Coordinates of C-alpha atoms in Angstrom, one line a residue:
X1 CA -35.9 -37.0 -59.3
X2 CA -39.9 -37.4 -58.1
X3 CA -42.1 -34.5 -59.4
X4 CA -42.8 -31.1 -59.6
X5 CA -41.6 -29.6 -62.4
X6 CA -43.5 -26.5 -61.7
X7 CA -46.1 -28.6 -59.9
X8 CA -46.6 -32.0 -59.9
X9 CA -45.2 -32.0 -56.4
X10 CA -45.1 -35.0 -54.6
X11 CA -42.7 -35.1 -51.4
X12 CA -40.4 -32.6 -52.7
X13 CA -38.9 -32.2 -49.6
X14 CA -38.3 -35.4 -48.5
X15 CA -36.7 -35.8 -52.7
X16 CA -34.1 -33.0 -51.3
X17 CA -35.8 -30.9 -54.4
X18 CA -35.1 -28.2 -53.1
X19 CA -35.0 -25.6 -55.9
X20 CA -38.0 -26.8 -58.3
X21 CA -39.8 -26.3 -54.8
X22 CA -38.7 -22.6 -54.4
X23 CA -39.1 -21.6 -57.9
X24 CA -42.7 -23.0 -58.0
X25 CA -43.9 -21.0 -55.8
X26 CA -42.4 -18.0 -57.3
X27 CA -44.1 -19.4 -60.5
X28 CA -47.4 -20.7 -58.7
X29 CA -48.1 -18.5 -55.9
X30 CA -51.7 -19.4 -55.7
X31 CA -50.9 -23.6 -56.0
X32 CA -51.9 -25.1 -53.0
X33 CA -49.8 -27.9 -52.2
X34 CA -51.4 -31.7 -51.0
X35 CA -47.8 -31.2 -48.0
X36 CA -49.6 -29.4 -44.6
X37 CA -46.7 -27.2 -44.3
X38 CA -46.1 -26.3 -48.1
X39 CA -49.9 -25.2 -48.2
X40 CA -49.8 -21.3 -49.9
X41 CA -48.8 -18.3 -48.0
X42 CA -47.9 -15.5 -49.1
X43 CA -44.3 -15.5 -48.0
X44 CA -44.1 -18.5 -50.6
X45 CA -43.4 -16.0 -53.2
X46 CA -40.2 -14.6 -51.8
X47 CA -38.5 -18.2 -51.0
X48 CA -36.7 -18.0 -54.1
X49 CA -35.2 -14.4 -53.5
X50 CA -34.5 -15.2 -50.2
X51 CA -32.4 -18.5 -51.6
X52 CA -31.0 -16.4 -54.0
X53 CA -30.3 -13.6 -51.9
X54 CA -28.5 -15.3 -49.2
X55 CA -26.4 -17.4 -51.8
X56 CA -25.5 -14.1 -53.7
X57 CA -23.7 -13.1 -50.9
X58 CA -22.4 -16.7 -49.7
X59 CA -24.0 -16.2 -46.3
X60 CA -22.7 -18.6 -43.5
X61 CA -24.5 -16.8 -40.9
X62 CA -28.0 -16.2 -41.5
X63 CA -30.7 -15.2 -38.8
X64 CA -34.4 -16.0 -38.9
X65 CA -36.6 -13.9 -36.3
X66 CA -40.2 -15.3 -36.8
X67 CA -40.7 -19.3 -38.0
X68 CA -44.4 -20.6 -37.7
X69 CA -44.5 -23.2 -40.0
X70 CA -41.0 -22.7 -41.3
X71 CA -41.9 -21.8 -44.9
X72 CA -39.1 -19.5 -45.2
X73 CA -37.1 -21.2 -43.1
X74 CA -36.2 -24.1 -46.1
X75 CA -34.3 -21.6 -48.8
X76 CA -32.8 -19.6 -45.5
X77 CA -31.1 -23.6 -44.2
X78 CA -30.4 -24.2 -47.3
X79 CA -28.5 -21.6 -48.6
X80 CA -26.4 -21.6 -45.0
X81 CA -25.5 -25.6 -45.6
X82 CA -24.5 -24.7 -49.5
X83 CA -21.5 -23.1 -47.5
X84 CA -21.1 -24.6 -44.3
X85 CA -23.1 -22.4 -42.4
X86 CA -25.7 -22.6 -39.9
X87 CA -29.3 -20.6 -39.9
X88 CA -30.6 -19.2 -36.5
X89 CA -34.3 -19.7 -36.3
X90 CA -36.8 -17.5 -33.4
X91 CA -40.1 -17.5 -32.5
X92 CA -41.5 -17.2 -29.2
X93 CA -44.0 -20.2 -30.2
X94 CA -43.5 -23.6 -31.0
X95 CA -42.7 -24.6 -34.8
X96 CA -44.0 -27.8 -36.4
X97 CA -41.1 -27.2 -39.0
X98 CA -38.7 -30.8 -39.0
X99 CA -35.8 -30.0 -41.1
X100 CA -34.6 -32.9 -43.4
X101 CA -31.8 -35.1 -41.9
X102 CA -28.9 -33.8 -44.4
X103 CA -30.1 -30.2 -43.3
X104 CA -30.1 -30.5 -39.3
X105 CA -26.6 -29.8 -38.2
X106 CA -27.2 -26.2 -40.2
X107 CA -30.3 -25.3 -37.9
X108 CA -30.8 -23.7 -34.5
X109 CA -34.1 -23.4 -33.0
X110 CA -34.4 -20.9 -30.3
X111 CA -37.9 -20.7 -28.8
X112 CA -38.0 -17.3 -27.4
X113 CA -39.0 -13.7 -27.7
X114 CA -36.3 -12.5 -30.5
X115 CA -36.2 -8.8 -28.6
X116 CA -35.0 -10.8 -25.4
X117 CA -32.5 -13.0 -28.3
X118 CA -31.0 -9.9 -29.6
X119 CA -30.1 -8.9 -26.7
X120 CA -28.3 -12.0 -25.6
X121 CA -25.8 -12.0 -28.7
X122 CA -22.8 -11.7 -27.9
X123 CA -21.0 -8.3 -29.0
X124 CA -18.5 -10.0 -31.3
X125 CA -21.6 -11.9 -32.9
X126 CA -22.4 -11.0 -36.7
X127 CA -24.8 -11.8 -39.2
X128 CA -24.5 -12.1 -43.0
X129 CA -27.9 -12.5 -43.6
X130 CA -31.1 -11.2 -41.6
X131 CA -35.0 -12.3 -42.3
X132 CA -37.8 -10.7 -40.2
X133 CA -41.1 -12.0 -40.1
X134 CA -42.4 -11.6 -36.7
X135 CA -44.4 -9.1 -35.2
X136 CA -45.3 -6.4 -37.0
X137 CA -45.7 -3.6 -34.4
X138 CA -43.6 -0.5 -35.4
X139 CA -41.9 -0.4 -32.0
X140 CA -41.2 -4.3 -31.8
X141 CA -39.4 -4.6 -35.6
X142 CA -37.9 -0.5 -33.9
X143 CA -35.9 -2.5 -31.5
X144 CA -34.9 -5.1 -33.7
X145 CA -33.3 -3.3 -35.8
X146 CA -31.7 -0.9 -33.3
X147 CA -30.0 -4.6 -32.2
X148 CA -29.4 -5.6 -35.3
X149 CA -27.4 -2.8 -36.0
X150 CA -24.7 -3.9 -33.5
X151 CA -24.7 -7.1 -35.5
X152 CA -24.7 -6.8 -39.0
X153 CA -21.9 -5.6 -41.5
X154 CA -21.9 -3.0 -44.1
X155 CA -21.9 -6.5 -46.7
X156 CA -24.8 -7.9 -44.7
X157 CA -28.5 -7.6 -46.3
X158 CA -31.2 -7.3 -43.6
X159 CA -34.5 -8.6 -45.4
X160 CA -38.2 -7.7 -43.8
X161 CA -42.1 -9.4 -45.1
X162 CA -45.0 -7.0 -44.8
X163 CA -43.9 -3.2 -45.5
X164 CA -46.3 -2.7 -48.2
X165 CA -48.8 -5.2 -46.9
X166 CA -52.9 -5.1 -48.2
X167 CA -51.0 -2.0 -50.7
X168 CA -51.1 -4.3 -54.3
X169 CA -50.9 -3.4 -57.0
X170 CA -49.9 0.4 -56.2
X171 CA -47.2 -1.0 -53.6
X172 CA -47.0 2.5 -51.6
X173 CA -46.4 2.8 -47.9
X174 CA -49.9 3.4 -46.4
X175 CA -50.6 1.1 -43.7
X176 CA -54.1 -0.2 -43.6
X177 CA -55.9 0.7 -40.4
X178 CA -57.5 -1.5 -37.5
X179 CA -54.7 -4.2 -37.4
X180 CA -53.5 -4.4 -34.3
X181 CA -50.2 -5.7 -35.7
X182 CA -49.7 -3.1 -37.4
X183 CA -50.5 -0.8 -34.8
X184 CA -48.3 3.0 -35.2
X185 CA -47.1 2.6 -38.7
X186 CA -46.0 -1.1 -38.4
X187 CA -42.5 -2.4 -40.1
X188 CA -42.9 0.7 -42.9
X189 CA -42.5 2.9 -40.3
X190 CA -39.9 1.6 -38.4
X191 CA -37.6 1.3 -41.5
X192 CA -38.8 4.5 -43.4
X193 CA -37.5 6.7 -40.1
X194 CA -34.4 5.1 -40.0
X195 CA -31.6 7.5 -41.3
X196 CA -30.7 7.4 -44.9
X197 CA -27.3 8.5 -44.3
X198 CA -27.2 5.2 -42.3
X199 CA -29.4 2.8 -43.9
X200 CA -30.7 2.4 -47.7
X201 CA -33.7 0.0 -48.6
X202 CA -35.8 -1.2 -51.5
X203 CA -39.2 -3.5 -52.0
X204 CA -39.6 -6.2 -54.2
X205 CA -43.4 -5.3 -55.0
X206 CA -45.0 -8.9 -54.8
X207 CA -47.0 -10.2 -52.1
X208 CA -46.5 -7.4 -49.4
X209 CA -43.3 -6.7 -50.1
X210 CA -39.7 -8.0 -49.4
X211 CA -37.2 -5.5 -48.2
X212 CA -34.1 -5.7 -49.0
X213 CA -32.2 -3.0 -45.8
X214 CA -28.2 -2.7 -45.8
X215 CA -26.6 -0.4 -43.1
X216 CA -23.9 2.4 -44.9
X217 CA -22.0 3.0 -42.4
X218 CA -20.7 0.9 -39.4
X219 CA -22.0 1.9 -35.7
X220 CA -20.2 4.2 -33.7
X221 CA -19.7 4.0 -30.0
X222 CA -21.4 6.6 -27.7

């Protein structure tokens, strides 16, 4: 097994390392890795609860809607191939992410707008396990999850970056000002209007926040 062992590094990736890779960064949040597309983010924090998250629930169907350099996209592929299952991945721009060979059949890469995805599932499509990390406009993640309602269960976990972002260490839900992504209350919003006796959410208060949304109740037809 090559290095890290919670940092030495060296091409953990191409080792298949997966895990000593995830719990770095949960460990090492600020190490800034030699690999172009393992250098620091701050989503790097949450890879480990997103693993762990999807494999608590033994997700086979999991649904990424933002991807840039796929940082979160390695515990999300590999927690769908520890059971067979296969990660959808959206962004309306290019990725440089290259999944490793063993991992490929698990991964679908759809380069579009994931508004005009949504609305192209089909009706009998579900998802165990959701990720957003797209754009952050309030009436952009709105819409998503008004879709994503149609497609997730009442055992699916929905999972959103960025509701408490710039608020460390008090981890409240103000919304800093002047950001055009977050522009009307941003992702907080949206999910803090949804109804409770629908919806229920909490946030891991590191690094912006990960939320953690699961729907009550399933939707009813007009």
């Amino acid at each position: 097994m090559s290095k890290n062992r919670f940092t030495g590094e060296k091409n953990v990736l191409a080792s298949y390392d997966y895990l000593d890779y995830f719990v770095s960064r949960a460990l090492n949040p600020k190490f800034k890795s030699k690999q172009k597309l393992l250098r620091n983010r701050d989503s790097t924090s949450h890879l480990i609860s997103l693993f762990a998250l999807a494999t608590s629930i033994q997700a086979k169907s999991i649904l990424e809607l933002g991807v840039r350099r796929g940082i979160t996209t390695m515990p999300l592929l590999y927690a769908a191939s520890l059971f067979e299952g296969t990660l959808d991945s959206v962004d309306i721009k290019k990725t440089k992410f290259v999944p490793p060979k063993s991992l490929r059949k698990h991964w679908r890469y759809h380069k579009q707008d994931s508004i005009g995805f949504l609305k192209k599932l089909p009706q009998d499509r579900s998802y165990d396990f959701v990720f957003i990390d797209d754009w952050h406009a309030y009436e952009h993640v709105k819409e998503e999850i008004s879709l994503l309602s149609e497609h997730v269960r009442q055992d699916s976990l929905i999972t959103l970056h960025d509701l408490m972002l710039h608020t460390s260490p008090e981890y409240n839900e103000d919304i800093m000002p002047g950001d055009d992504e977050l522009y009307d209350g941003g992702p907080y919003r949206a999910v803090s209007a949804l109804n409770r006796d629908e919806w229920e959410f909490a946030t891991i208060p590191i690094m912006n926040g990960l939320t953690i949304l699961r729907k009550l109740k399933p939707t009813v037809a007009n």
